[in-house]
Short mmCIF file of C-alpha atoms in Angstrom, two decimals:
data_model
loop_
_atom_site.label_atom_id
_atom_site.label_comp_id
_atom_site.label_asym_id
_atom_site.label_seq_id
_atom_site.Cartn_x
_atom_site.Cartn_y
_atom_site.Cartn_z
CA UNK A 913 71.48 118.72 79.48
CA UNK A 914 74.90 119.67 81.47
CA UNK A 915 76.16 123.55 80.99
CA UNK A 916 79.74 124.09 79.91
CA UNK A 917 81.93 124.09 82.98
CA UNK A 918 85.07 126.34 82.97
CA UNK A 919 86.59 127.52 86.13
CA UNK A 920 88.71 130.96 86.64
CA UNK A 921 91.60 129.36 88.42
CA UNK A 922 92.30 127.45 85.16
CA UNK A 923 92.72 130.13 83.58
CA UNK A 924 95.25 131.66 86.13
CA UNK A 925 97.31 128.39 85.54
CA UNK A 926 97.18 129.24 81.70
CA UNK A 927 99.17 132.28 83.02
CA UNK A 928 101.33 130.61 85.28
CA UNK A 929 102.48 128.69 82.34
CA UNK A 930 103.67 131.58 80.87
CA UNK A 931 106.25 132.65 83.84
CA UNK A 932 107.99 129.12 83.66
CA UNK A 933 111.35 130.48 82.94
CA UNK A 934 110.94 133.85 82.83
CA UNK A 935 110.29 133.95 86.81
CA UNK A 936 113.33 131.74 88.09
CA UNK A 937 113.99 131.34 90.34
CA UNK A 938 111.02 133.25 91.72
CA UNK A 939 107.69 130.82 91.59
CA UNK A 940 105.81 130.73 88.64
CA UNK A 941 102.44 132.26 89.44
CA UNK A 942 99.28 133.12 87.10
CA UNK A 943 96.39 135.42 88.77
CA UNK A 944 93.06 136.77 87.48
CA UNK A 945 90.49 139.27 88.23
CA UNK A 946 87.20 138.77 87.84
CA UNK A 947 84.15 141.12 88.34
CA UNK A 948 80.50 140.50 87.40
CA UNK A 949 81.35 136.86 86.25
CA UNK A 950 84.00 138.83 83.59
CA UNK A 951 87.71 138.25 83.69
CA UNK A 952 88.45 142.21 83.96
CA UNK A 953 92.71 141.16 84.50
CA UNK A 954 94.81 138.66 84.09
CA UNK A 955 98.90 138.20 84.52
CA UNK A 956 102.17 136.10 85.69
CA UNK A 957 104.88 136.67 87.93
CA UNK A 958 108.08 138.70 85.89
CA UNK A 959 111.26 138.37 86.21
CA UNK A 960 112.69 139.40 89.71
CA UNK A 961 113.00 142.32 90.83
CA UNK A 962 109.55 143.19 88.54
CA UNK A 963 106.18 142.82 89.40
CA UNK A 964 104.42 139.54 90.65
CA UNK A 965 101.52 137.83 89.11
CA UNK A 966 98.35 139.49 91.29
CA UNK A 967 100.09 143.30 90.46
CA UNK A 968 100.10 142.07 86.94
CA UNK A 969 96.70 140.86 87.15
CA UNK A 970 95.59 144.19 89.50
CA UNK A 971 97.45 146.68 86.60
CA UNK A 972 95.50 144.76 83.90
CA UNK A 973 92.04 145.24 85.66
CA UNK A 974 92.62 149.16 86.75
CA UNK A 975 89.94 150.26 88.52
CA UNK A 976 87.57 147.48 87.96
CA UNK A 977 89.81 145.93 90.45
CA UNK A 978 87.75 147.30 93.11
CA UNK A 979 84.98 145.24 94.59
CA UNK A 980 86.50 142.41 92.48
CA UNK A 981 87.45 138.89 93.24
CA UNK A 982 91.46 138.02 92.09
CA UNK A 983 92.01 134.31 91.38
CA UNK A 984 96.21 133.04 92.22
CA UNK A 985 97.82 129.55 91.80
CA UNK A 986 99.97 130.62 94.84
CA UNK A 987 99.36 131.88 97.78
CA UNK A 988 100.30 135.62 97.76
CA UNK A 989 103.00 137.28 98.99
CA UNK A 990 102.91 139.02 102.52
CA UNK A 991 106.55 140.42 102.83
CA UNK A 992 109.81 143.16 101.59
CA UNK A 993 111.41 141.20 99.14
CA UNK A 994 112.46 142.98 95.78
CA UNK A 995 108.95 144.12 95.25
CA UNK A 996 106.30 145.54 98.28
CA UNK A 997 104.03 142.76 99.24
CA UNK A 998 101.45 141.26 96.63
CA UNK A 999 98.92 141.21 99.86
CA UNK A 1000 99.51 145.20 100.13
CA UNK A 1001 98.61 145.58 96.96
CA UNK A 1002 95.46 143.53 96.96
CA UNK A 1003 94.14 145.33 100.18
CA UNK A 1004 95.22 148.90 98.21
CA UNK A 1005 93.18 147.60 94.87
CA UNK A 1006 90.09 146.84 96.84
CA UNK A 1007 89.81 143.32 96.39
CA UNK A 1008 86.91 141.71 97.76
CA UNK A 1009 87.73 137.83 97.59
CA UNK A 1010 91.35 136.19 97.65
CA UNK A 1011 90.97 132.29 96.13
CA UNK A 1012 94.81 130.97 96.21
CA UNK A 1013 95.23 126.96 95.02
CA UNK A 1014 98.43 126.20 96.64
CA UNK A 1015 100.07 127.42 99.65
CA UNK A 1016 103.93 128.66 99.75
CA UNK A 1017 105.94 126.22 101.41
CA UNK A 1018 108.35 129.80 101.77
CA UNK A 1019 108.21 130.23 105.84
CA UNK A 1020 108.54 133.50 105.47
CA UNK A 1021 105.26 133.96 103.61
CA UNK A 1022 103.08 129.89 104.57
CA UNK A 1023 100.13 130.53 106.52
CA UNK A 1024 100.73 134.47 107.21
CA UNK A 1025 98.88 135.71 104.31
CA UNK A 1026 95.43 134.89 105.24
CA UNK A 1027 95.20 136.68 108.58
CA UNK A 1028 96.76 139.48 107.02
CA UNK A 1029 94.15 139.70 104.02
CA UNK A 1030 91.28 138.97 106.11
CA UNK A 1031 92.63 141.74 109.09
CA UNK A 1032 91.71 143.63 106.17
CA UNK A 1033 88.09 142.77 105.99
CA UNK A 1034 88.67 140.40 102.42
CA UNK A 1035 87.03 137.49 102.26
CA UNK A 1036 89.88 134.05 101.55
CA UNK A 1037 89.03 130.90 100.12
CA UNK A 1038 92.33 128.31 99.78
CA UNK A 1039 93.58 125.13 98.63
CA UNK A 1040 90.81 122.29 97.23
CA UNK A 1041 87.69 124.35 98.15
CA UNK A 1042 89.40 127.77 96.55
CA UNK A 1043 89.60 125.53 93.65
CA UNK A 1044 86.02 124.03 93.49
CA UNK A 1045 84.48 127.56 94.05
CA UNK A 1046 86.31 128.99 90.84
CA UNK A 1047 84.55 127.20 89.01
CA UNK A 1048 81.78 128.65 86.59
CA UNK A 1049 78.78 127.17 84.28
CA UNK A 1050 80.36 129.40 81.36
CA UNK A 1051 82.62 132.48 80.77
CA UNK A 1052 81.20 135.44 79.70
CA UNK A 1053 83.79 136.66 78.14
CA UNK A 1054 84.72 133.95 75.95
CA UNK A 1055 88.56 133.05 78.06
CA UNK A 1056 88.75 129.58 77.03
CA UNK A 1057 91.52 127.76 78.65
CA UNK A 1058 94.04 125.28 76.63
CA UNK A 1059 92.83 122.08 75.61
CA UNK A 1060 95.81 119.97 76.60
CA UNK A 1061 96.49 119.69 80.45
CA UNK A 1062 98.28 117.01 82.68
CA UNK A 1063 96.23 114.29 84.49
CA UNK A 1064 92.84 116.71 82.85
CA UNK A 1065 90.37 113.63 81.94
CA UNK A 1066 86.62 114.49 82.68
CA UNK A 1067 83.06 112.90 82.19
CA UNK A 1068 80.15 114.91 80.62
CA UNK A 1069 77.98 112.45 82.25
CA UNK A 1070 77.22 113.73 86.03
CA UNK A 1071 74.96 116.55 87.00
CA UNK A 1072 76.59 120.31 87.21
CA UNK A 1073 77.05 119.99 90.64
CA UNK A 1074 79.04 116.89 90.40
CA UNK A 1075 80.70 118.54 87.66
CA UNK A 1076 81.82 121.63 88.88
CA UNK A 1077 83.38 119.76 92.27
CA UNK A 1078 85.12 117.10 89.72
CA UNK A 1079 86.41 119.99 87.61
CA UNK A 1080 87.76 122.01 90.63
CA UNK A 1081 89.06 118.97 92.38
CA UNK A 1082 91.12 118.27 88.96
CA UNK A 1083 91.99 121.99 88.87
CA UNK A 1084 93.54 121.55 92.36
CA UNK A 1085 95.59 118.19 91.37
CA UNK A 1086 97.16 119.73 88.22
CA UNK A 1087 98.19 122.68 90.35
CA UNK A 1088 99.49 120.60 93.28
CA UNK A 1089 101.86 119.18 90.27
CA UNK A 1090 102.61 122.35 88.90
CA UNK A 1091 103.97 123.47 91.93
CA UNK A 1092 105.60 120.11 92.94
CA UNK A 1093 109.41 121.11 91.66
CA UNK A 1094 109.04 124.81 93.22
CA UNK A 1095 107.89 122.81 96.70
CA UNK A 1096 110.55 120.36 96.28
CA UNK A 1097 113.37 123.19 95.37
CA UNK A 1098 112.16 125.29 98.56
CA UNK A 1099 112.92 122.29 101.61
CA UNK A 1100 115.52 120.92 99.88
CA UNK A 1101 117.41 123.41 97.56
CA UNK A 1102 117.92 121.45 94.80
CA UNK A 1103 116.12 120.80 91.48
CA UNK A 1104 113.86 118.57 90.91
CA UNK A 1105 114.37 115.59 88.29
CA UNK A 1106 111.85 114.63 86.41
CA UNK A 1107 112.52 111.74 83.75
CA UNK A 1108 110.03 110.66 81.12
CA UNK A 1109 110.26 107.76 78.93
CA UNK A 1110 107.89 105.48 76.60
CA UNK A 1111 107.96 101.50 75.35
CA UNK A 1112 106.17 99.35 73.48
CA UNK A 1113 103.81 96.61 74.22
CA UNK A 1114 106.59 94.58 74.05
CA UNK A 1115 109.13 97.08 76.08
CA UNK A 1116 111.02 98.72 73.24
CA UNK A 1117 112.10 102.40 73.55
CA UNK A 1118 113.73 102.26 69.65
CA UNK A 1119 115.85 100.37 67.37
CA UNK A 1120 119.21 99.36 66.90
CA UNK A 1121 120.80 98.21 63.26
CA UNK A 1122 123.56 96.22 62.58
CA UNK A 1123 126.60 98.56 63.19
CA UNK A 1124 125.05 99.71 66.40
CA UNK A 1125 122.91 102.90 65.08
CA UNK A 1126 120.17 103.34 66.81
CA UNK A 1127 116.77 104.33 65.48
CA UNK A 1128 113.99 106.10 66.72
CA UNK A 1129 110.95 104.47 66.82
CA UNK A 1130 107.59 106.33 67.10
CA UNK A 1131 105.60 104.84 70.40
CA UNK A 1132 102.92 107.54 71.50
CA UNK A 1133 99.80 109.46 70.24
CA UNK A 1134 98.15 112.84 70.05
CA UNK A 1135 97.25 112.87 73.67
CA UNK A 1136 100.79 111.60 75.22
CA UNK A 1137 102.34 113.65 73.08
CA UNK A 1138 100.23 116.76 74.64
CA UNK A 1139 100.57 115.24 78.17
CA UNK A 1140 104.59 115.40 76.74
CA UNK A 1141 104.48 118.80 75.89
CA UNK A 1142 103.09 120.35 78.60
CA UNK A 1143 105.66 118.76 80.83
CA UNK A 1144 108.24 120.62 79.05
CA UNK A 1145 106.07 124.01 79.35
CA UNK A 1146 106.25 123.73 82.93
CA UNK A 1147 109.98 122.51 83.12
CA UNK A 1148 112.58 125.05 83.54
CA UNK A 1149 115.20 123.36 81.54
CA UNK A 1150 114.95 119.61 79.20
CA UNK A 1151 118.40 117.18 79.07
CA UNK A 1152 118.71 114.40 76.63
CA UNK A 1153 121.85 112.58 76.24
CA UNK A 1154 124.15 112.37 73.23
CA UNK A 1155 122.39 109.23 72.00
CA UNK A 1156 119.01 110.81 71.89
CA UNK A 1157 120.41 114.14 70.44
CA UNK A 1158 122.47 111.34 67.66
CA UNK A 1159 119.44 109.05 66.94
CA UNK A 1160 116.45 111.55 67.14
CA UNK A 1161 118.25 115.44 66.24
CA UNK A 1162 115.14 116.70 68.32
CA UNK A 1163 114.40 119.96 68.77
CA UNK A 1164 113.16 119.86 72.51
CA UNK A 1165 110.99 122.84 71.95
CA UNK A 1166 107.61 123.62 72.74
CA UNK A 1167 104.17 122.48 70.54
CA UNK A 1168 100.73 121.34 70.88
CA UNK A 1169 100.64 124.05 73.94
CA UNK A 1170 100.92 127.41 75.54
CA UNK A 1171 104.23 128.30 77.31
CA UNK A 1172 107.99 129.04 76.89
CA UNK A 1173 110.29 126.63 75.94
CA UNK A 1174 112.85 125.06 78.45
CA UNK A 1175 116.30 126.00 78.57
CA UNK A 1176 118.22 122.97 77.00
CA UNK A 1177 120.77 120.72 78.30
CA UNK A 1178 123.52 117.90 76.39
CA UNK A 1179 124.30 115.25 78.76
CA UNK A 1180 127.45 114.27 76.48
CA UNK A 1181 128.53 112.07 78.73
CA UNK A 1182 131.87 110.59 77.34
CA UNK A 1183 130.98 111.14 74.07
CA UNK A 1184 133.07 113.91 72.17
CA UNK A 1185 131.21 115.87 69.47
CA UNK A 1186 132.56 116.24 65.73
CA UNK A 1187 132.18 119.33 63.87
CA UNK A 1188 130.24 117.61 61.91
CA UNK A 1189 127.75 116.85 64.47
CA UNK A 1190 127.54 120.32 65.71
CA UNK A 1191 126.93 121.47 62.18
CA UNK A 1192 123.68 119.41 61.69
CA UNK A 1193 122.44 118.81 65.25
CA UNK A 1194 119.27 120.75 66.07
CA UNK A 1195 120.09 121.67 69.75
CA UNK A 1196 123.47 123.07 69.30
CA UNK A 1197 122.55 124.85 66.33
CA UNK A 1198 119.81 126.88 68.02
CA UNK A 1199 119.96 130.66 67.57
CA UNK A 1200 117.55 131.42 70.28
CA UNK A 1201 119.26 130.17 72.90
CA UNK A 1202 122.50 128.10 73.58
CA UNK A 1203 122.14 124.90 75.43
CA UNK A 1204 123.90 123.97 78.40
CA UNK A 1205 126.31 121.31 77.55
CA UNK A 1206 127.76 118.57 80.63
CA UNK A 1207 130.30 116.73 79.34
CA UNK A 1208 132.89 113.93 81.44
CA UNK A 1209 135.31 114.57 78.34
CA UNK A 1210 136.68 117.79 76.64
CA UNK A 1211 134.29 119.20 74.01
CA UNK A 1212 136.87 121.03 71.73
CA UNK A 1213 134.00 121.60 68.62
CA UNK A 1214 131.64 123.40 71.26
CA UNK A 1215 132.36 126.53 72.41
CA UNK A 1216 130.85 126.75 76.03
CA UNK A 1217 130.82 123.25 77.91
CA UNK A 1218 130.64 122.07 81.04
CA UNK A 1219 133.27 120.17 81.78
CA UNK A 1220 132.64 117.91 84.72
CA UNK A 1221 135.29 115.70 86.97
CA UNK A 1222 133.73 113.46 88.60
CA UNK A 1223 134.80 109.72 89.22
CA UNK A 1224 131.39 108.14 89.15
CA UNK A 1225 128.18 108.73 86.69
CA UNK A 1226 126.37 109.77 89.86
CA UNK A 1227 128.69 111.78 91.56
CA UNK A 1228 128.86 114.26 87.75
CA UNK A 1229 125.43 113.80 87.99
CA UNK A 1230 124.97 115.76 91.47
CA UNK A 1231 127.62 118.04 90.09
CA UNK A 1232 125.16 119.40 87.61
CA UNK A 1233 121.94 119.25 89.54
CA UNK A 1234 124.14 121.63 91.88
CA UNK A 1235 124.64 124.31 89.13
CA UNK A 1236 121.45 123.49 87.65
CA UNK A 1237 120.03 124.62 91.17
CA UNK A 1238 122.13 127.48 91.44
CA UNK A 1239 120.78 129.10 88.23
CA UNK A 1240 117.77 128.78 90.35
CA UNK A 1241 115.77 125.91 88.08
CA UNK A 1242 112.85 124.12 90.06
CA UNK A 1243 112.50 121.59 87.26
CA UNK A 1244 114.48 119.41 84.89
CA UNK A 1245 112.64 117.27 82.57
CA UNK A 1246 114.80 114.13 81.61
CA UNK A 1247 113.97 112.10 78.55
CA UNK A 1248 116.64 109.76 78.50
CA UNK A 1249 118.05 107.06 75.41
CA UNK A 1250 118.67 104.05 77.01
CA UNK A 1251 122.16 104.73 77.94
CA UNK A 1252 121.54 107.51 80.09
CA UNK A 1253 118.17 105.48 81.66
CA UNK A 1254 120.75 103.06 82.44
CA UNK A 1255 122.45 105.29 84.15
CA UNK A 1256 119.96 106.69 86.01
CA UNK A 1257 118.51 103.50 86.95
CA UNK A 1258 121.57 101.12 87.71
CA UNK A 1259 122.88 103.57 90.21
CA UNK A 1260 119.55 103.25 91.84
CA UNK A 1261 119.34 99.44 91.82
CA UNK A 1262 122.90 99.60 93.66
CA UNK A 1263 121.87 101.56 96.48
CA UNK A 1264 123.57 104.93 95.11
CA UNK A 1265 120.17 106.89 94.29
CA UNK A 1266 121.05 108.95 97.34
CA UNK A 1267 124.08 111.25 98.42
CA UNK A 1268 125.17 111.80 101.95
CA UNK A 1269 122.39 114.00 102.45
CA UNK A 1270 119.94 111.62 101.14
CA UNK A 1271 118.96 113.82 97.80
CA UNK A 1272 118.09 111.66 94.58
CA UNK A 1273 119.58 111.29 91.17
CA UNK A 1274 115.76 111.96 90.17
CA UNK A 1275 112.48 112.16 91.76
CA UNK A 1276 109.89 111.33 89.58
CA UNK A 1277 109.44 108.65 86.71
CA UNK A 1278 106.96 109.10 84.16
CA UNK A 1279 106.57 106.03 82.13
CA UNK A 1280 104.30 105.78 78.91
CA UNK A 1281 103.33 102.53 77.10
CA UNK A 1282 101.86 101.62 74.24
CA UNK A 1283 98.97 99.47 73.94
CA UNK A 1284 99.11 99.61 70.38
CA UNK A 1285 100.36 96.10 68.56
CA UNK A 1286 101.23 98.22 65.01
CA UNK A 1287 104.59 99.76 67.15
CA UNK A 1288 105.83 96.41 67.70
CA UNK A 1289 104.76 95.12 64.02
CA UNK A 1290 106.61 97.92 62.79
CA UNK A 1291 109.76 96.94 64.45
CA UNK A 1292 109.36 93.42 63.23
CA UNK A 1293 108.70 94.60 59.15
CA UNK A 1294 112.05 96.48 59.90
CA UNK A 1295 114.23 93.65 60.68
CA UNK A 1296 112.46 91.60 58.10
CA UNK A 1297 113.93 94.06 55.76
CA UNK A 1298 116.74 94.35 57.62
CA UNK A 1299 116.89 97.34 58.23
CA UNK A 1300 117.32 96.85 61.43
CA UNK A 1301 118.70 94.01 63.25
CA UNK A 1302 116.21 94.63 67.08
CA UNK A 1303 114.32 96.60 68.70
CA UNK A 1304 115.99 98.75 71.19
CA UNK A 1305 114.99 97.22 74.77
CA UNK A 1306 114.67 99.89 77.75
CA UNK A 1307 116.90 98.87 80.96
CA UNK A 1308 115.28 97.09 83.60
CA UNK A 1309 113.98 99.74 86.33
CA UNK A 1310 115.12 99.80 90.05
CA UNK A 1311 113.24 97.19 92.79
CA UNK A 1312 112.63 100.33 94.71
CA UNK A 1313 109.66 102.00 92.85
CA UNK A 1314 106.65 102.93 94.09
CA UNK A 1315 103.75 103.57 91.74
CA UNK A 1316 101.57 106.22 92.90
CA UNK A 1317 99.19 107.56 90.01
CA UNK A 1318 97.83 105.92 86.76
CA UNK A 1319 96.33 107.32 83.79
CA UNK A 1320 94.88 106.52 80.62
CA UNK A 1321 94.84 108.28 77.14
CA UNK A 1322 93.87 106.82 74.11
CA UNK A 1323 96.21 103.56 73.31
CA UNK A 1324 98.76 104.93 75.65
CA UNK A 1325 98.97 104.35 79.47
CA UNK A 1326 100.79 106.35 81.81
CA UNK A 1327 102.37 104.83 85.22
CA UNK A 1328 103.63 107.67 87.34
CA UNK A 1329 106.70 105.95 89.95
CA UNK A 1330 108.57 107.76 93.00
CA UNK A 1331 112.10 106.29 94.38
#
């Protein structure tokens, strides 16, 4: 009989999850102390200016810091910034081990804060191997980490040792693509687009009835719709277009998960909203925060808007991704209607995915589909009863994909593309 596997840097990426949007455009970073096989501290980066995640984590744990090992998603800080160095304060705290997942692509911080740590006589474990060695046969304490995790799909069926390397090598994965957007926004400056969609067996995304209303159509299950949600916890901001927001009135909030929800953004395109429509839509209607709306046409029935000036789809498009990246967001989550996929996708069939300087209208294509035949018998009851006249086809997808991952939950399967 196997022992229950759990593994202290998952739990630091619990906290991570917790900066997303609170940290920007700092990195979002989760830490953890641990002493005696006990989680004596944990904590995520603040906003700037305020502490980062390891002081957090160091402040939580007080003295039981010392002689301690502190677990961190990212590799720590070694410089002045607006707080001291995060290294400084581990070498004040008496840490004994660093583990760090991910190294800073930052210059002024990759690869410096190892000989610094160990210069101080602490012992540094990194990347896939800092990962691996996190892990645990059980907690002590009873710190149980969230059930629902990207890519997180493990057997019961190998020995512990097996096990633990598995677990620690999927640890390392799912923090590789945590930090992909804050990687991507450091060499590039720019934010990184991330578009999710799902179809059918037969390649619907919805439906459309006879006056040209289209209808949402329920495609996913439990465990896409986790995979879904978590994406949005670790996104810095979610866009849907005025179709979606017309057809679906979603709320683009966070469930199913731990973490903050994204800041929200209206592609409105050329459509102009009523007052009607801003009375009853979810999104514009939300007290806790106002969503950004980008609009090619005057918006007179919404207050603040975006109004962009573009001549092309693509060139309004980079417009925003420029102030999206100056409010300092590392990740936009896209989950397009099928105008707006269009969009997105005929400008990359034509050669125009890339500006002058050879940046992309999105980098990263998430695309679920159902193996389930009831979504497609659905569609066909509806436009026996005519309540609809077809389902809703998604636009074809550009020649220039590259599939790179694959995954597999329940009736749903996952394809994971790159321009």
């Amino acid at each position: 009989m196997t022992s229950e596997i759990s593994n202290y840097m998952r739990f630091a990426l619990d906290q991570a999850f917790l900066a997303v949007g609170e940290s920007r455009p700092n990195p979002a970073v989760g830490a953890v102390v641990v002493k005696d096989g006990i989680v004596v501290g944990k904590g995520h980066t603040q906003r700037p200016g305020s502490a980062h995640a390891e002081v957090m984590a160091l402040r939580d744990a007080g003295e039981l810091a010392s002689g301690a090992s502190i677990y961190v998603t990212l590799e720590p800080c070694c410089h002045y910034g607006r707080t001291p160095p995060c290294t400084k304060a581990i070498i004040e705290a008496g840490i004994k081990k660093v583990y760090f997942a991910h190294s800073d692509p930052n210059p002024v911080v990759h690869g410096k804060s190892r000989a610094i740590l160990e210069e101080a006589g602490i012992e540094v474990h990194e990347g896939l191997q800092a990962c691996i060695d996190a892990c645990v046969e059980e907690c002590p304490n009873g710190e149980s980490a969230g059930e629902c995790h990207v890519f997180e799909f493990r057997s019961n069926s190998l020995e512990d040792r097996a096990i633990r390397e598995g677990e620690g090598r999927e640890i390392f994965r799912e923090i590789e693509r945590f930090f992909e957007a804050y990687d991507y926004f450091v060499r590039s400056k720019r934010t990184f687009v991330e578009v999710k969609s799902a179809i059918s067996q037969d390649g619907f995304m919805g439906c459309v009835d006879a006056a040209g209303k289209r209808w949402p159509l329920t495609i996913t299950k439990a465990g896409a719709n986790c995979w879904n949600h978590e994406l949005r916890a670790m996104s810095d901001a979610i866009l849907v277009g005025a179709g979606t927001l017309l057809a679906d009135n979603p709320r683009l909030d966070v469930r199913h998960v731990a973490g903050n929800n994204p800041v929200k953004i209206v592609w409105a395109g050329h459509h102009e909203f009523t007052a009607d429509e801003v009375l009853h839509l979810n999104v514009l209607q939300a007290k806790e925060s106002k969503p950004l709306v980008y609009s090619c046409v005057a918006q007179p029935k919404i207050v603040d808007c975006i109004v962009l000036s573009g001549n092309s789809f693509a060139e309004n498009w980079r417009t925003m991704l420029g102030d999206l990246t100056v409010r300092g967001m590392h990740r936009l989550m896209v989950e397009p209607g099928a105008g707006l996929a269009h969009a997105l996708f005929s400008n990359s069939n034509n050669g125009d995915s890339n500006d002058s300087c050879g940046a992309p209208l999105w980098n990263r294509f998430d695309l679920w589909r159902s193996t389930d035949p009831s979504v497609d018998e659905t569609v066909e009851q509806l436009v026996a009863k005519s309540v609809i006249t077809a389902g809703l086809e998604y636009p074809d997808l550009p020649t220039s994909l590259v599939a790179k991952e694959s995954a597999v939950i329940g009736a749903d399967v996952l394809t994971v593309y790159y321009p």
